[in-house]
Short mmCIF file of C-alpha atoms in Angstrom, two decimals:
data_model
loop_
_atom_site.label_atom_id
_atom_site.label_comp_id
_atom_site.label_asym_id
_atom_site.label_seq_id
_atom_site.Cartn_x
_atom_site.Cartn_y
_atom_site.Cartn_z
CA MET C 1 -132.95 -87.97 44.16
CA ALA C 2 -136.24 -89.66 43.35
CA ASN C 3 -137.70 -86.43 41.96
CA SER C 4 -135.23 -86.48 39.04
CA SER C 5 -136.36 -89.92 37.90
CA PHE C 6 -139.39 -91.33 36.13
CA VAL C 7 -138.64 -94.79 37.48
CA THR C 8 -140.40 -95.47 40.78
CA GLU C 9 -139.33 -99.09 41.23
CA PHE C 10 -136.81 -101.60 39.93
CA LEU C 11 -137.23 -105.25 38.97
CA LEU C 12 -134.47 -107.52 40.33
CA MET C 13 -133.94 -110.11 37.61
CA GLY C 14 -131.13 -112.13 39.21
CA PHE C 15 -131.78 -115.91 39.19
CA SER C 16 -135.15 -115.33 37.45
CA SER C 17 -134.11 -117.43 34.45
CA LEU C 18 -133.23 -120.52 36.49
CA GLY C 19 -136.78 -121.88 36.74
CA LYS C 20 -137.17 -124.79 39.18
CA LEU C 21 -133.57 -124.41 40.34
CA GLN C 22 -134.69 -121.33 42.28
CA LEU C 23 -136.23 -123.56 44.96
CA VAL C 24 -132.94 -125.45 45.32
CA LEU C 25 -131.04 -122.16 45.54
CA PHE C 26 -133.50 -120.94 48.17
CA VAL C 27 -132.76 -123.95 50.38
CA VAL C 28 -128.98 -123.61 49.85
CA PHE C 29 -128.87 -119.85 50.46
CA LEU C 30 -131.23 -120.05 53.44
CA SER C 31 -128.99 -122.69 55.04
CA LEU C 32 -125.88 -120.61 54.41
CA TYR C 33 -127.63 -117.49 55.73
CA LEU C 34 -128.58 -119.25 58.97
CA ILE C 35 -125.02 -120.55 59.35
CA ILE C 36 -123.64 -117.03 58.80
CA LEU C 37 -125.98 -115.54 61.42
CA THR C 38 -125.38 -118.34 63.92
CA GLY C 39 -121.62 -118.31 63.48
CA ASN C 40 -121.14 -114.55 63.66
CA ILE C 41 -123.60 -114.06 66.54
CA THR C 42 -121.82 -116.85 68.44
CA ILE C 43 -118.45 -115.16 67.90
CA ILE C 44 -119.82 -111.77 69.00
CA SER C 45 -121.38 -113.29 72.14
CA VAL C 46 -118.30 -115.30 73.07
CA ILE C 47 -115.93 -112.34 72.68
CA ARG C 48 -118.21 -110.12 74.77
CA LEU C 49 -118.69 -112.67 77.56
CA ASP C 50 -115.20 -114.15 77.88
CA HIS C 51 -112.75 -111.72 79.51
CA ASN C 52 -109.80 -113.73 78.17
CA LEU C 53 -110.79 -112.57 74.68
CA HIS C 54 -110.88 -108.89 75.59
CA THR C 55 -107.82 -108.07 73.48
CA PRO C 56 -107.44 -105.79 70.43
CA MET C 57 -107.34 -108.73 67.99
CA TYR C 58 -110.65 -110.13 69.20
CA PHE C 59 -112.16 -106.66 69.52
CA PHE C 60 -111.64 -106.07 65.80
CA LEU C 61 -112.84 -109.59 65.07
CA CYS C 62 -116.04 -108.74 66.96
CA VAL C 63 -116.43 -105.51 64.97
CA LEU C 64 -115.90 -107.46 61.73
CA SER C 65 -118.51 -110.04 62.75
CA ILE C 66 -121.06 -107.33 63.55
CA SER C 67 -120.40 -105.59 60.24
CA GLU C 68 -120.67 -108.82 58.23
CA THR C 69 -123.87 -109.83 60.01
CA LEU C 70 -125.51 -106.50 59.12
CA TYR C 71 -124.00 -106.70 55.64
CA THR C 72 -125.73 -110.01 54.91
CA ILE C 73 -129.01 -108.80 56.43
CA VAL C 74 -129.07 -105.98 53.86
CA ILE C 75 -128.86 -108.42 50.93
CA LEU C 76 -129.92 -111.99 51.69
CA PRO C 77 -133.48 -111.68 53.10
CA LYS C 78 -134.67 -109.84 49.99
CA MET C 79 -132.82 -112.29 47.74
CA LEU C 80 -134.45 -115.25 49.50
CA PHE C 81 -137.87 -113.62 49.16
CA ASN C 82 -137.29 -113.04 45.44
CA LEU C 83 -136.37 -116.69 44.88
CA LEU C 84 -139.90 -117.68 45.96
CA SER C 85 -141.78 -114.68 44.58
CA VAL C 86 -142.94 -113.70 41.13
CA LEU C 87 -143.00 -110.03 42.14
CA ARG C 88 -139.32 -109.05 42.44
CA THR C 89 -139.73 -105.30 42.75
CA LEU C 90 -137.81 -102.82 44.88
CA SER C 91 -138.78 -99.16 45.14
CA PHE C 92 -136.41 -96.44 43.92
CA THR C 93 -135.69 -95.28 47.48
CA SER C 94 -135.30 -98.84 48.80
CA CYS C 95 -132.84 -99.63 46.01
CA ALA C 96 -130.74 -96.57 46.89
CA THR C 97 -130.91 -97.47 50.60
CA GLN C 98 -129.86 -101.05 49.95
CA MET C 99 -126.90 -99.91 47.85
CA PHE C 100 -125.81 -97.40 50.50
CA PHE C 101 -125.79 -99.90 53.36
CA PHE C 102 -124.34 -102.75 51.29
CA LEU C 103 -121.41 -100.61 50.14
CA GLY C 104 -121.00 -99.07 53.60
CA PHE C 105 -120.65 -102.38 55.40
CA ALA C 106 -118.53 -103.90 52.60
CA LEU C 107 -116.08 -100.98 52.68
CA ASN C 108 -116.06 -101.03 56.47
CA ASN C 109 -115.02 -104.69 56.27
CA SER C 110 -112.13 -103.73 53.99
CA PHE C 111 -110.90 -101.08 56.41
CA ILE C 112 -111.29 -103.38 59.43
CA LEU C 113 -109.24 -106.08 57.68
CA GLY C 114 -106.56 -103.45 57.08
CA VAL C 115 -106.62 -102.48 60.76
CA MET C 116 -106.38 -106.16 61.74
CA GLY C 117 -103.26 -106.44 59.57
CA TYR C 118 -101.75 -103.50 61.48
CA ASP C 119 -102.69 -105.19 64.76
CA ARG C 120 -100.77 -108.33 63.75
CA TYR C 121 -97.80 -106.16 62.73
CA ALA C 122 -97.80 -104.38 66.10
CA ALA C 123 -98.12 -107.67 68.03
CA ILE C 124 -95.33 -109.50 66.17
CA CYS C 125 -92.94 -106.71 65.15
CA GLN C 126 -93.41 -104.29 68.05
CA PRO C 127 -94.33 -106.51 71.04
CA LEU C 128 -92.82 -104.16 73.66
CA HIS C 129 -94.78 -101.17 72.33
CA TYR C 130 -97.96 -103.16 71.59
CA PRO C 131 -99.92 -101.98 74.68
CA ILE C 132 -99.35 -98.37 73.59
CA LEU C 133 -99.77 -98.85 69.84
CA MET C 134 -103.02 -100.78 70.32
CA SER C 135 -104.49 -99.26 73.47
CA TRP C 136 -108.26 -99.42 73.88
CA LYS C 137 -108.49 -95.75 72.97
CA VAL C 138 -106.58 -96.35 69.73
CA CYS C 139 -108.70 -99.44 68.95
CA GLY C 140 -111.92 -97.47 69.41
CA GLN C 141 -110.64 -94.64 67.22
CA LEU C 142 -109.57 -97.04 64.45
CA ALA C 143 -112.97 -98.78 64.52
CA VAL C 144 -114.86 -95.45 64.34
CA ILE C 145 -112.63 -94.16 61.52
CA SER C 146 -113.24 -97.38 59.55
CA VAL C 147 -117.02 -96.98 59.87
CA ILE C 148 -116.94 -93.28 58.94
CA CYS C 149 -114.66 -93.81 55.93
CA GLY C 150 -116.74 -96.76 54.72
CA PHE C 151 -120.10 -95.00 54.89
CA LEU C 152 -118.86 -91.64 53.59
CA THR C 153 -117.43 -93.39 50.53
CA SER C 154 -120.67 -95.34 50.18
CA LEU C 155 -122.72 -92.14 50.37
CA VAL C 156 -120.69 -90.51 47.60
CA ALA C 157 -121.02 -93.58 45.34
CA THR C 158 -124.76 -93.91 45.97
CA VAL C 159 -125.39 -90.21 45.26
CA LEU C 160 -123.34 -90.45 42.03
CA VAL C 161 -125.52 -93.36 40.86
CA PHE C 162 -128.96 -92.12 41.88
CA SER C 163 -128.42 -88.49 40.88
CA LEU C 164 -128.60 -89.75 37.29
CA PRO C 165 -132.00 -89.75 35.53
CA PHE C 166 -133.76 -93.11 35.21
CA CYS C 167 -136.50 -92.68 32.65
CA GLY C 168 -137.07 -96.03 30.99
CA PRO C 169 -135.65 -99.51 31.64
CA ASN C 170 -135.98 -100.67 35.23
CA LYS C 171 -134.87 -104.32 35.03
CA VAL C 172 -131.76 -104.77 37.18
CA ASP C 173 -129.74 -107.73 35.90
CA HIS C 174 -128.70 -108.75 39.41
CA TYR C 175 -130.18 -110.07 42.65
CA PHE C 176 -129.68 -106.78 44.53
CA CYS C 177 -129.06 -103.11 43.76
CA ASP C 178 -125.34 -103.10 43.02
CA ILE C 179 -123.56 -100.20 41.30
CA SER C 180 -122.88 -101.72 37.89
CA PRO C 181 -126.30 -103.14 36.94
CA VAL C 182 -128.16 -100.07 38.25
CA ILE C 183 -126.04 -97.36 36.63
CA ARG C 184 -126.39 -99.13 33.27
CA LEU C 185 -130.12 -98.29 33.36
CA ALA C 186 -129.53 -94.53 33.52
CA CYS C 187 -130.71 -92.63 30.46
CA ALA C 188 -127.89 -90.09 30.54
CA ASN C 189 -124.16 -90.18 29.91
CA ALA C 190 -122.68 -91.72 33.06
CA HIS C 191 -118.99 -91.80 32.04
CA VAL C 192 -117.94 -89.15 34.56
CA ASN C 193 -119.88 -90.84 37.37
CA GLU C 194 -118.38 -94.20 36.41
CA LEU C 195 -114.86 -92.77 36.40
CA VAL C 196 -115.26 -91.15 39.83
CA ILE C 197 -116.73 -94.37 41.27
CA PHE C 198 -113.93 -96.43 39.72
CA ILE C 199 -111.19 -94.16 41.11
CA GLY C 200 -112.86 -94.09 44.53
CA GLY C 201 -113.29 -97.88 44.50
CA ALA C 202 -109.65 -98.36 43.56
CA LEU C 203 -108.51 -96.13 46.42
CA VAL C 204 -110.68 -97.66 49.16
CA LEU C 205 -109.80 -101.22 48.08
CA LEU C 206 -106.15 -100.90 47.13
CA VAL C 207 -105.00 -98.60 49.94
CA PRO C 208 -106.01 -101.01 52.76
CA LEU C 209 -104.70 -103.94 50.69
CA LEU C 210 -101.36 -102.17 50.18
CA PHE C 211 -101.27 -101.43 53.90
CA ILE C 212 -101.86 -105.13 54.65
CA CYS C 213 -99.12 -106.19 52.22
CA ILE C 214 -96.60 -103.78 53.80
CA SER C 215 -97.57 -104.96 57.29
CA TYR C 216 -97.08 -108.60 56.33
CA GLY C 217 -93.78 -107.76 54.66
CA PHE C 218 -92.49 -106.60 58.04
CA ILE C 219 -94.17 -109.55 59.76
CA VAL C 220 -92.47 -112.11 57.48
CA HIS C 221 -89.12 -110.36 57.94
CA THR C 222 -89.52 -110.52 61.73
CA ILE C 223 -90.72 -114.14 61.79
CA LEU C 224 -87.79 -115.33 59.67
CA ARG C 225 -85.47 -113.96 62.33
CA ILE C 226 -87.06 -116.15 65.04
CA PRO C 227 -84.51 -118.90 65.78
CA SER C 228 -86.87 -121.75 66.71
CA THR C 229 -89.04 -123.56 64.15
CA GLU C 230 -91.87 -123.83 66.68
CA GLY C 231 -91.78 -120.07 67.26
CA LYS C 232 -92.00 -119.44 63.53
CA ARG C 233 -94.93 -121.84 63.21
CA LYS C 234 -96.89 -120.18 66.03
CA ALA C 235 -96.26 -116.71 64.61
CA PHE C 236 -97.40 -117.73 61.13
CA SER C 237 -100.48 -119.53 62.52
CA THR C 238 -101.75 -116.29 64.08
CA CYS C 239 -101.79 -114.70 60.61
CA ALA C 240 -102.97 -117.56 58.38
CA SER C 241 -106.72 -117.17 58.98
CA HIS C 242 -106.60 -113.39 58.52
CA LEU C 243 -104.74 -113.81 55.22
CA THR C 244 -107.35 -116.35 54.02
CA VAL C 245 -110.21 -113.88 54.60
CA VAL C 246 -108.17 -111.04 53.04
CA ILE C 247 -107.46 -113.02 49.86
CA VAL C 248 -111.11 -114.01 49.34
CA HIS C 249 -112.49 -110.57 50.27
CA TYR C 250 -110.14 -108.48 48.13
CA GLY C 251 -109.96 -111.03 45.31
CA CYS C 252 -113.72 -111.06 44.78
CA ALA C 253 -114.16 -107.31 45.39
CA SER C 254 -111.39 -106.41 42.94
CA SER C 255 -112.72 -108.70 40.20
CA VAL C 256 -116.17 -107.05 40.44
CA TYR C 257 -115.43 -103.37 41.13
CA LEU C 258 -111.94 -102.67 39.75
CA ARG C 259 -112.82 -102.69 36.07
CA PRO C 260 -112.33 -99.94 33.50
CA SER C 261 -116.04 -99.88 32.71
CA VAL C 262 -119.09 -101.09 34.58
CA LYS C 263 -120.67 -102.06 31.26
CA HIS C 264 -118.77 -105.33 31.26
CA THR C 265 -121.15 -106.74 33.86
CA SER C 266 -122.21 -110.31 33.08
CA SER C 267 -123.70 -113.35 34.73
CA LYS C 268 -120.17 -114.33 35.79
CA ASN C 269 -120.06 -111.17 37.90
CA SER C 270 -123.23 -112.29 39.66
CA LEU C 271 -121.58 -115.58 40.59
CA VAL C 272 -118.50 -113.76 41.89
CA THR C 273 -120.74 -111.42 43.87
CA VAL C 274 -122.53 -114.41 45.41
CA THR C 275 -119.13 -115.50 46.69
CA TYR C 276 -118.45 -111.98 47.89
CA THR C 277 -121.76 -111.58 49.72
CA ILE C 278 -122.13 -115.11 51.13
CA ILE C 279 -118.85 -117.03 51.26
CA THR C 280 -116.76 -114.23 52.78
CA PRO C 281 -119.11 -113.69 55.78
CA LEU C 282 -119.18 -117.47 56.13
CA LEU C 283 -115.38 -117.61 56.29
CA ASN C 284 -115.13 -115.19 59.21
CA PRO C 285 -116.58 -117.45 61.94
CA MET C 286 -115.61 -120.77 60.36
CA VAL C 287 -112.03 -120.07 59.26
CA TYR C 288 -110.85 -117.07 61.22
CA SER C 289 -112.50 -117.78 64.56
CA LEU C 290 -113.70 -121.32 65.07
CA ARG C 291 -110.26 -122.74 64.24
CA ASN C 292 -108.77 -120.60 67.00
CA LYS C 293 -108.15 -122.58 70.18
CA ASP C 294 -108.92 -119.63 72.47
CA VAL C 295 -112.28 -119.11 70.77
CA GLN C 296 -113.05 -122.84 70.83
CA MET C 297 -112.38 -122.99 74.57
CA ALA C 298 -114.53 -119.90 75.14
CA ILE C 299 -117.41 -121.43 73.14
CA LYS C 300 -117.21 -124.69 75.10
CA LYS C 301 -117.12 -122.73 78.35
CA MET C 302 -120.16 -120.63 77.35
CA PHE C 303 -122.29 -123.54 76.13
CA GLY C 304 -121.13 -125.73 79.02
CA LYS C 305 -123.10 -123.48 81.33
CA THR C 306 -126.39 -124.10 79.53
CA VAL C 307 -128.81 -126.98 79.90
CA PHE C 308 -128.32 -127.90 76.24
CA PHE C 309 -124.67 -128.84 76.49
CA PRO C 310 -122.99 -130.97 79.16
CA LYS C 311 -120.07 -129.44 81.02
CA SER C 312 -117.82 -132.18 79.70
CA LEU C 313 -117.73 -130.29 76.41
#
């Protein structure tokens, strides 16, 4: 792909106009990055070590945490470096690689959230068949399919962007190599590429979201038939955190990528993308996991065995 382009590197211009505020942003983003890594790595470790959490729900939560950890590693270290550096360059190949892995992990997250919605449907609506519907073999297959679908779609989108000629401007109006700001720099008509990317983005975002909505439609119908108020409350509580992550993830992703034309990119999109790349991975351990009593007990049990935390925890 690089042979068809005169551009050998891109300049990432995101946050470059903020002056002294860049140092403040560096401290804020570094703190959030460390929290994301600590939270997700803790969740991954706890789920792996505690046999009580070896269930399909926590298996997919572990997969999601791994994906979101790698997803932030692709974006945030370079962004933090750029906030302190005058030289904000990224080679042509590195830009394409960053886009491929960012999209791959982001799409994988979307598919995993869809699978988690199906898991909740199977647990609440089909409890007698749950061990068969969500056997370990099925869980492994669903996880692998999510990864394959995510990265195949990412590969197609990345090829569609970087197969275009880049012969002049190389200033990317963003803090990483996202589709919209990069494809705007192409010096050829990109309407067909944009249309294919838009249709593909709509499918990979809306299909899992539609699947989640249908699953929760059946879940709500089943919960409303539970006679006791306490039973209804417990059933809803198992879904609340998942729905919170789904709303933020799909809300931000849709506002950025489901647009008729990528040429409407603005600074507002950058702010939404910050939410998409930082807040969503932050929500996973803090909202979805750390509020869960089983996970809390597992964390206390794990740290209670170290010299840093007393067993009374």
